[in-house]
Tab-separated table of C-alpha atoms and ligand atoms in Angstrom:
chain	number	residue	atom	x	y	z
A	17	UNK	CA	2.721	-23.633	-5.174
A	18	UNK	CA	0.482	-20.670	-4.638
A	19	UNK	CA	0.400	-19.782	-0.973
A	20	UNK	CA	-2.093	-18.425	1.485
A	21	UNK	CA	-1.291	-15.123	3.203
A	22	UNK	CA	-2.426	-14.476	6.754
A	23	UNK	CA	-1.910	-10.937	8.004
A	24	UNK	CA	-2.513	-9.970	11.615
A	25	UNK	CA	-2.255	-6.703	13.528
A	26	UNK	CA	-0.201	-5.067	10.805
A	27	UNK	CA	0.781	-1.401	11.100
A	28	UNK	CA	3.332	0.400	8.936
A	29	UNK	CA	5.239	3.601	9.630
A	30	UNK	CA	7.288	6.188	7.777
A	31	UNK	CA	9.403	7.533	10.627
A	32	UNK	CA	6.856	8.738	13.176
A	33	UNK	CA	3.985	8.753	10.704
A	34	UNK	CA	1.739	5.718	11.006
A	35	UNK	CA	0.405	5.152	7.481
A	36	UNK	CA	-1.718	2.056	8.139
A	37	UNK	CA	-3.034	0.623	11.366
A	38	UNK	CA	-3.906	-2.778	12.747
A	39	UNK	CA	-4.765	-4.573	9.517
A	40	UNK	CA	-5.775	-8.228	9.683
A	41	UNK	CA	-6.967	-10.305	6.754
A	42	UNK	CA	-6.301	-13.511	4.881
A	43	UNK	CA	-5.677	-13.945	1.173
A	44	UNK	CA	-6.559	-17.298	-0.346
A	45	UNK	CA	-4.215	-19.083	-2.749
A	46	UNK	CA	-5.081	-19.087	-6.462
A	47	UNK	CA	-7.387	-16.137	-6.080
A	48	UNK	CA	-7.332	-12.435	-6.878
A	49	UNK	CA	-7.816	-9.976	-4.036
A	50	UNK	CA	-8.367	-6.318	-4.951
A	51	UNK	CA	-7.503	-3.378	-2.678
A	52	UNK	CA	-9.668	-0.307	-3.205
A	53	UNK	CA	-10.044	2.961	-1.335
A	54	UNK	CA	-9.327	6.669	-1.645
A	55	UNK	CA	-5.875	7.964	-2.447
A	56	UNK	CA	-3.551	8.138	0.559
A	57	UNK	CA	-5.311	5.443	2.605
A	58	UNK	CA	-2.244	3.220	2.509
A	59	UNK	CA	-3.012	0.646	-0.199
A	60	UNK	CA	0.473	0.827	-1.741
A	61	UNK	CA	2.132	0.898	1.664
A	62	UNK	CA	0.201	-2.178	2.752
A	63	UNK	CA	1.014	-3.996	-0.486
A	64	UNK	CA	4.714	-3.308	0.024
A	65	UNK	CA	4.617	-4.772	3.538
A	66	UNK	CA	3.644	-8.096	1.943
A	67	UNK	CA	7.073	-8.579	0.365
A	68	UNK	CA	9.187	-6.515	2.758
A	69	UNK	CA	9.643	-3.704	0.250
A	70	UNK	CA	8.252	-1.179	2.714
A	71	UNK	CA	11.330	-1.342	4.925
A	72	UNK	CA	13.535	-0.326	1.972
A	73	UNK	CA	12.092	3.221	2.294
A	74	UNK	CA	14.135	5.244	4.813
A	75	UNK	CA	12.215	5.255	8.113
A	76	UNK	CA	10.015	2.395	6.875
A	77	UNK	CA	8.997	0.090	9.717
A	78	UNK	CA	6.356	-2.555	10.280
A	79	UNK	CA	4.576	-4.001	13.325
A	80	UNK	CA	2.509	-7.179	13.201
A	81	UNK	CA	2.722	-10.425	11.279
A	82	UNK	CA	2.521	-11.573	7.685
A	83	UNK	CA	2.375	-15.359	7.465
A	84	UNK	CA	3.000	-16.982	4.119
A	85	UNK	CA	1.500	-20.399	4.775
A	86	UNK	CA	3.035	-20.864	8.207
A	87	UNK	CA	6.124	-18.705	8.033
A	88	UNK	CA	6.181	-15.124	9.342
A	89	UNK	CA	7.965	-13.005	6.726
A	90	UNK	CA	9.128	-10.718	9.531
A	91	UNK	CA	10.823	-13.415	11.636
A	92	UNK	CA	14.419	-12.458	12.338
A	93	UNK	CA	15.803	-15.500	10.508
A	94	UNK	CA	13.928	-14.722	7.268
A	95	UNK	CA	15.961	-13.234	4.413
A	96	UNK	CA	14.110	-10.299	2.777
A	97	UNK	CA	15.721	-11.087	-0.573
A	98	UNK	CA	14.188	-14.547	-0.521
A	99	UNK	CA	10.856	-13.019	0.454
A	100	UNK	CA	10.928	-10.705	-2.574
A	101	UNK	CA	11.648	-13.645	-4.840
A	102	UNK	CA	8.725	-15.586	-3.389
A	103	UNK	CA	6.405	-12.577	-3.451
A	104	UNK	CA	6.912	-10.805	-6.770
A	105	UNK	CA	5.777	-7.297	-7.614
A	106	UNK	CA	4.548	-5.394	-10.660
A	107	UNK	CA	4.448	-1.614	-10.473
A	108	UNK	CA	2.216	1.168	-11.733
A	109	UNK	CA	4.614	2.347	-14.438
A	110	UNK	CA	6.067	-0.455	-16.536
A	111	UNK	CA	9.744	-0.491	-15.549
A	112	UNK	CA	11.705	-2.823	-17.820
A	113	UNK	CA	15.477	-2.472	-17.398
A	114	UNK	CA	16.005	0.143	-20.134
A	115	UNK	CA	19.370	-0.965	-21.457
A	116	UNK	CA	18.495	-4.659	-21.534
A	117	UNK	CA	17.031	-6.717	-24.338
A	118	UNK	CA	13.603	-8.323	-24.024
A	119	UNK	CA	15.315	-11.662	-23.395
A	120	UNK	CA	17.660	-10.285	-20.749
A	121	UNK	CA	14.822	-8.489	-18.964
A	122	UNK	CA	13.036	-11.790	-18.439
A	123	UNK	CA	16.251	-13.666	-17.613
A	124	UNK	CA	17.523	-11.019	-15.176
A	125	UNK	CA	16.050	-12.492	-12.006
A	126	UNK	CA	17.203	-16.004	-12.872
A	127	UNK	CA	20.743	-14.851	-13.534
A	128	UNK	CA	20.780	-13.211	-10.095
A	129	UNK	CA	19.694	-16.468	-8.517
A	130	UNK	CA	22.425	-18.646	-9.965
A	131	UNK	CA	23.905	-20.045	-13.107
A	132	UNK	CA	21.782	-21.553	-15.810
A	133	UNK	CA	22.660	-23.273	-19.049
A	134	UNK	CA	21.733	-21.278	-22.137
A	135	UNK	CA	19.091	-23.866	-23.090
A	136	UNK	CA	17.508	-23.674	-19.625
A	137	UNK	CA	17.377	-19.895	-19.814
A	138	UNK	CA	15.815	-20.082	-23.289
A	139	UNK	CA	13.128	-22.397	-21.961
A	140	UNK	CA	12.272	-20.264	-18.939
A	141	UNK	CA	12.229	-17.049	-20.964
A	142	UNK	CA	9.886	-18.562	-23.555
A	143	UNK	CA	7.638	-20.085	-20.896
A	144	UNK	CA	7.463	-16.798	-18.976
A	145	UNK	CA	6.743	-14.735	-22.089
A	146	UNK	CA	4.044	-17.226	-23.069
A	147	UNK	CA	2.695	-17.024	-19.523
A	148	UNK	CA	2.475	-13.248	-19.865
A	149	UNK	CA	0.719	-13.537	-23.267
A	150	UNK	CA	3.603	-11.728	-24.941
A	151	UNK	CA	5.558	-14.466	-26.717
A	152	UNK	CA	3.892	-14.188	-30.111
A	153	UNK	CA	4.468	-10.445	-30.230
A	154	UNK	CA	8.177	-10.554	-29.345
A	155	UNK	CA	9.554	-13.942	-30.349
A	156	UNK	CA	11.253	-12.495	-33.430
A	157	UNK	CA	12.902	-9.627	-31.590
A	158	UNK	CA	14.084	-11.041	-28.288
A	159	UNK	CA	17.398	-9.223	-28.605
A	160	UNK	CA	15.810	-5.803	-29.112
A	161	UNK	CA	15.563	-3.467	-26.106
A	162	UNK	CA	12.567	-3.952	-23.792
A	163	UNK	CA	12.103	-0.206	-23.772
A	164	UNK	CA	11.130	-0.337	-27.476
A	165	UNK	CA	7.831	-2.060	-26.711
A	166	UNK	CA	4.486	-0.324	-26.275
A	167	UNK	CA	3.362	0.490	-22.731
A	168	UNK	CA	1.036	-2.476	-22.566
A	169	UNK	CA	3.720	-4.810	-23.909
A	170	UNK	CA	6.233	-3.408	-21.424
A	171	UNK	CA	3.854	-4.145	-18.578
A	172	UNK	CA	3.426	-7.732	-19.805
A	173	UNK	CA	7.239	-7.921	-20.068
A	174	UNK	CA	7.433	-6.874	-16.416
A	175	UNK	CA	4.911	-9.583	-15.564
A	176	UNK	CA	7.018	-12.112	-17.522
A	177	UNK	CA	10.079	-10.960	-15.581
A	178	UNK	CA	8.200	-11.349	-12.301
A	179	UNK	CA	6.879	-14.854	-13.033
A	180	UNK	CA	10.202	-16.131	-14.459
A	181	UNK	CA	11.545	-16.719	-10.946
A	182	UNK	CA	8.426	-18.770	-10.055
A	183	UNK	CA	7.046	-16.659	-7.215
A	184	UNK	CA	4.079	-17.895	-5.176
A	185	UNK	CA	2.440	-14.523	-4.822
A	186	UNK	CA	2.187	-11.631	-7.298
A	187	UNK	CA	1.540	-8.122	-6.014
A	188	UNK	CA	0.348	-5.539	-8.534
A	189	UNK	CA	0.088	-1.846	-7.705
A	190	UNK	CA	-2.315	-0.184	-10.164
A	191	UNK	CA	-0.710	-2.149	-13.022
A	192	UNK	CA	-3.033	-0.683	-15.657
A	193	UNK	CA	-3.211	2.947	-14.634
A	194	UNK	CA	-0.636	3.996	-17.234
A	195	UNK	CA	-2.188	1.880	-20.003
A	196	UNK	CA	-4.785	2.381	-22.728
A	197	UNK	CA	-8.097	0.452	-22.534
A	198	UNK	CA	-7.041	-2.335	-24.940
A	199	UNK	CA	-3.801	-2.981	-23.062
A	200	UNK	CA	-5.757	-2.828	-19.812
A	201	UNK	CA	-8.097	-5.575	-21.016
A	202	UNK	CA	-5.091	-7.679	-22.061
A	203	UNK	CA	-3.648	-7.387	-18.544
A	204	UNK	CA	-7.020	-8.146	-16.951
A	205	UNK	CA	-7.362	-11.301	-19.081
A	206	UNK	CA	-3.843	-12.247	-18.103
A	207	UNK	CA	-4.628	-11.814	-14.393
A	208	UNK	CA	-7.510	-14.263	-14.857
A	209	UNK	CA	-5.058	-16.827	-16.251
A	210	UNK	CA	-2.288	-16.175	-13.737
A	211	UNK	CA	-4.528	-16.795	-10.762
A	212	UNK	CA	-4.558	-20.490	-11.668
A	213	UNK	CA	-0.903	-20.539	-10.615
A	214	UNK	CA	-0.338	-17.625	-8.265
A	215	UNK	CA	-1.918	-15.828	-5.351
A	216	UNK	CA	-2.606	-12.335	-6.673
A	217	UNK	CA	-3.166	-9.068	-4.846
A	218	UNK	CA	-3.950	-6.014	-6.960
A	219	UNK	CA	-4.392	-2.377	-5.991
A	220	UNK	CA	-6.730	-0.572	-8.342
A	221	UNK	CA	-8.471	2.780	-8.350
A	222	UNK	CA	-10.760	1.456	-11.048
A	223	UNK	CA	-13.872	-0.012	-9.466
A	224	UNK	CA	-14.979	-1.795	-12.649
A	225	UNK	CA	-11.581	-3.406	-12.808
A	226	UNK	CA	-11.841	-4.637	-9.217
A	227	UNK	CA	-15.279	-6.043	-10.042
A	228	UNK	CA	-14.004	-7.719	-13.232
A	229	UNK	CA	-10.791	-9.308	-12.031
A	230	UNK	CA	-11.073	-10.046	-8.325
A	231	UNK	CA	-12.641	-12.772	-6.219
A	232	UNK	CA	-12.449	-10.761	-3.024
A	233	UNK	CA	-12.252	-7.019	-2.457
A	234	UNK	CA	-10.825	-5.145	0.510
A	235	UNK	CA	-11.921	-1.559	1.121
A	236	UNK	CA	-9.501	0.757	2.936
A	237	UNK	CA	-10.242	4.211	4.285
A	238	UNK	CA	-8.940	6.996	6.518
A	239	UNK	CA	-10.947	7.910	9.599
A	240	UNK	CA	-9.765	11.500	9.056
A	241	UNK	CA	-7.001	13.335	7.222
A	242	UNK	CA	-3.668	12.595	8.897
A	243	UNK	CA	-4.976	9.437	10.572
A	244	UNK	CA	-3.661	6.033	9.498
A	245	UNK	CA	-5.475	4.029	6.868
A	246	UNK	CA	-7.539	1.071	8.061
A	247	UNK	CA	-9.177	-1.944	6.526
A	248	UNK	CA	-12.904	-1.226	6.599
A	249	UNK	CA	-14.119	-4.522	5.207
A	250	UNK	CA	-13.131	-7.424	3.016
A	251	UNK	CA	-15.606	-9.760	1.384
A	252	UNK	CA	-16.522	-11.553	-1.810
A	253	UNK	CA	-16.226	-8.977	-4.601
A	254	UNK	CA	-19.808	-9.589	-5.651
A	255	UNK	CA	-21.017	-8.793	-2.175
A	256	UNK	CA	-18.836	-5.677	-1.762
A	257	UNK	CA	-20.295	-4.249	-4.965
A	258	UNK	CA	-23.908	-5.259	-4.358
A	259	UNK	CA	-24.458	-5.291	-0.637
A	260	UNK	CA	-21.487	-4.166	1.468
A	261	UNK	CA	-21.884	-4.339	5.242
A	262	UNK	CA	-20.408	-0.906	6.006
A	263	UNK	CA	-21.937	2.413	4.963
A	264	UNK	CA	-18.527	3.932	4.094
A	265	UNK	CA	-17.930	1.140	1.557
A	266	UNK	CA	-21.324	1.767	0.000
A	267	UNK	CA	-20.567	5.506	-0.200
A	268	UNK	CA	-17.211	4.868	-1.825
A	269	UNK	CA	-18.312	2.351	-4.429
A	270	UNK	CA	-21.316	4.448	-5.369
A	271	UNK	CA	-18.987	7.403	-5.956
A	272	UNK	CA	-20.151	9.568	-3.073
A	273	UNK	CA	-16.543	10.277	-2.035
A	274	UNK	CA	-12.911	9.461	-2.812
B	14	ADP	N1	7.939	7.341	0.895
B	14	ADP	C1	7.092	7.859	1.775
B	14	ADP	N2	7.542	8.637	2.792
B	14	ADP	C2	6.679	9.168	3.692
B	14	ADP	N3	5.353	9.000	3.671
B	14	ADP	C3	4.842	8.250	2.679
B	14	ADP	C4	5.674	7.641	1.680
B	14	ADP	N4	4.886	6.953	0.822
B	14	ADP	C5	3.614	7.122	1.264
B	14	ADP	N5	3.592	7.900	2.367
B	14	ADP	C6	2.397	8.283	3.141
B	14	ADP	O1	1.709	7.114	3.569
B	14	ADP	C7	0.303	7.281	3.436
B	14	ADP	C8	-0.263	6.192	2.537
B	14	ADP	O2	0.228	6.356	1.227
B	14	ADP	P1	0.039	5.259	0.097
B	14	ADP	O3	0.365	3.928	0.669
B	14	ADP	O4	0.822	5.694	-1.085
B	14	ADP	O5	-1.529	5.340	-0.178
B	14	ADP	P2	-2.383	4.867	-1.462
B	14	ADP	O6	-1.568	3.872	-2.213
B	14	ADP	O7	-3.631	4.284	-0.868
B	14	ADP	O8	-2.684	6.101	-2.248
B	14	ADP	C9	0.073	8.691	2.907
B	14	ADP	O9	-0.151	9.517	4.019
B	14	ADP	C10	1.396	9.022	2.256
B	14	ADP	O10	1.649	10.401	2.286
B	15	MG	MG1	-0.912	3.832	-4.185
């Protein structure tokens, strides 16, 4: 089941450096929320606080709450490994496991979680590759290395790998920035399909992409260099791009800075 995320008073640190400050927002299930804003304003950091990846960085620390439905991901009894299974992530550079076959890349997360019969694994791998719109391109070479695919195919393989473990939320950090325009469109189409099943949060530096794929858009900014990034506003994407409530958002989307 896709879940709702409710973030309140969230700040994140790298050692003594506060990268983002006092962020509160909600993310609706079965929707796409885009994060936009100038480089360095903390979009990636914030995204990584949503599946407890931030704390893996040395000195990485978080204050505040992230509720997934009603459970705070940062409660002391919550296992971060379970969180990362529930809240999957796709990165900027496609990162298939280089020595693994296409099949094994998709099956990797399942194998970590427990033992499956071969037929079960086959089913999940096919379903996940179909879900990532990649099945038809790879079904005859499942035992070939994932690293032999094109960049766009590799990114869809990473999406297949992420959805194979049935997460409820998918985080994507500039998933198209290393891809050509055709592959980018394929991923954007895919995002439109995946939001029927998952709650999706995507960081993008591409304003047209935010406008095309997202239901809601959040604009982040720095008050000044060296200051922590803050959420400036979040609203329906249509409204952010036509009639934002804050001047800084207007300046950013019209290309006056950033
Ligand atoms: N691994 C890290 N160690 C220390 N500081 C970091 C690290 N990653 C990011 N930062 C700092 O956190 C701030 C936000 O960075 P980031 O989240 O990458 O922004 P964005 O994704 O919006 O470009 C920046 O000041 C950046 O230098
Ligand atoms: Mg980033």
